[in-house]
């Protein structure tokens, strides 16, 4: 399978703990995006990488959130001192800069539950 | 503020009939509009897209129509099949950067 993969698929943590998610994009895609989706809402943009450079960050990305893409391939999203409001589905997407209409291809997501 | 709006949370259609899903947007700077389909426990799957310079794009059973003056787009599925039952998201981008702005989705149920 050459699609976007995300690990873990599910994460349950206690409030105040740190969590880290991983995303492996489609191999030839140089753009990588993180979104968050809560119940009844569409995905909300968090941040975007072009290769290893983080070029856009949403105001939703508080200082407890950090994302990296050190070698321009996989990416990690870390949430420090988790809060119950962080419970959501975290989606990763990738695309190529040759995309005609900015079409992005999503992974299956990591569902985070903060107790 | 929600720049992309899908005002119908759900839609039920009989198999073989046309499904029409609607989407409105507020930002006239959007360049690209996309539709995604989402099944439970999966990520959104790209379905079809349209540029702001076009008013129609067709791909098999799926057609997207864009009315720029009304800031409205719609997705037509003809004929509808039970496997089309999913949540459909409208998304737009282009005013700045590459972020996709999503609506809240419309849950489509196609009944046999």
PDB file of C-alpha atoms in Angstrom, chain A residues 40-92:
ATOM      1  CA  UNK A  40     -19.470  17.035  13.766  1.00  0.00           C
ATOM      2  CA  UNK A  41     -16.827  19.250  12.186  1.00  0.00           C
ATOM      3  CA  UNK A  42     -14.764  19.119   9.070  1.00  0.00           C
ATOM      4  CA  UNK A  43     -10.984  18.830   9.275  1.00  0.00           C
ATOM      5  CA  UNK A  44      -9.264  21.999  10.489  1.00  0.00           C
ATOM      6  CA  UNK A  45      -5.829  22.941   9.212  1.00  0.00           C
ATOM      7  CA  UNK A  46      -2.976  22.900  11.718  1.00  0.00           C
ATOM      8  CA  UNK A  47       0.291  23.160   9.803  1.00  0.00           C
ATOM      9  CA  UNK A  48       2.034  22.562   6.471  1.00  0.00           C
ATOM     10  CA  UNK A  49       5.524  21.493   5.390  1.00  0.00           C
ATOM     11  CA  UNK A  50       7.223  21.905   2.053  1.00  0.00           C
ATOM     12  CA  UNK A  51       9.999  19.323   2.257  1.00  0.00           C
ATOM     13  CA  UNK A  52      11.523  19.900   5.708  1.00  0.00           C
ATOM     14  CA  UNK A  53      10.456  23.538   6.032  1.00  0.00           C
ATOM     15  CA  UNK A  54       7.368  24.353   8.090  1.00  0.00           C
ATOM     16  CA  UNK A  55       5.773  27.123   6.030  1.00  0.00           C
ATOM     17  CA  UNK A  56       2.327  27.621   7.558  1.00  0.00           C
ATOM     18  CA  UNK A  57       0.932  27.321  11.051  1.00  0.00           C
ATOM     19  CA  UNK A  58      -2.662  27.839  12.076  1.00  0.00           C
ATOM     20  CA  UNK A  59      -3.523  29.828  15.172  1.00  0.00           C
ATOM     21  CA  UNK A  60      -5.076  26.544  16.362  1.00  0.00           C
ATOM     22  CA  UNK A  61      -1.526  25.265  16.803  1.00  0.00           C
ATOM     23  CA  UNK A  62      -0.883  26.427  20.360  1.00  0.00           C
ATOM     24  CA  UNK A  63       2.574  26.431  21.905  1.00  0.00           C
ATOM     25  CA  UNK A  64       1.846  22.970  23.345  1.00  0.00           C
ATOM     26  CA  UNK A  65       1.866  21.603  19.799  1.00  0.00           C
ATOM     27  CA  UNK A  66       5.001  21.066  17.766  1.00  0.00           C
ATOM     28  CA  UNK A  67       5.472  19.423  14.404  1.00  0.00           C
ATOM     29  CA  UNK A  68       8.633  18.371  12.655  1.00  0.00           C
ATOM     30  CA  UNK A  69       9.667  16.895   9.347  1.00  0.00           C
ATOM     31  CA  UNK A  70      13.418  16.616   9.823  1.00  0.00           C
ATOM     32  CA  UNK A  71      14.443  14.919   6.580  1.00  0.00           C
ATOM     33  CA  UNK A  72      11.565  15.963   4.407  1.00  0.00           C
ATOM     34  CA  UNK A  73       9.998  12.522   4.576  1.00  0.00           C
ATOM     35  CA  UNK A  74       7.996  11.423   7.636  1.00  0.00           C
ATOM     36  CA  UNK A  75       6.596  13.920  10.109  1.00  0.00           C
ATOM     37  CA  UNK A  76       5.801  13.896  13.806  1.00  0.00           C
ATOM     38  CA  UNK A  77       3.224  15.899  15.720  1.00  0.00           C
ATOM     39  CA  UNK A  78       3.786  16.225  19.463  1.00  0.00           C
ATOM     40  CA  UNK A  79       1.291  17.523  21.970  1.00  0.00           C
ATOM     41  CA  UNK A  80       2.694  18.439  25.364  1.00  0.00           C
ATOM     42  CA  UNK A  81       0.659  18.579  28.588  1.00  0.00           C
ATOM     43  CA  UNK A  82      -2.444  17.222  26.887  1.00  0.00           C
ATOM     44  CA  UNK A  83      -5.842  18.630  27.793  1.00  0.00           C
ATOM     45  CA  UNK A  84      -9.271  17.060  27.385  1.00  0.00           C
ATOM     46  CA  UNK A  85      -9.985  19.564  24.619  1.00  0.00           C
ATOM     47  CA  UNK A  86      -7.189  17.987  22.578  1.00  0.00           C
ATOM     48  CA  UNK A  87      -9.325  14.866  22.098  1.00  0.00           C
ATOM     49  CA  UNK A  88      -9.844  14.633  18.345  1.00  0.00           C
ATOM     50  CA  UNK A  89      -8.883  12.815  15.178  1.00  0.00           C
ATOM     51  CA  UNK A  90      -5.500  14.018  13.911  1.00  0.00           C
ATOM     52  CA  UNK A  91      -5.213  13.673  10.156  1.00  0.00           C
ATOM     53  CA  UNK A  92      -2.121  13.847   8.018  1.00  0.00           C
TER      54      UNK A  92
END
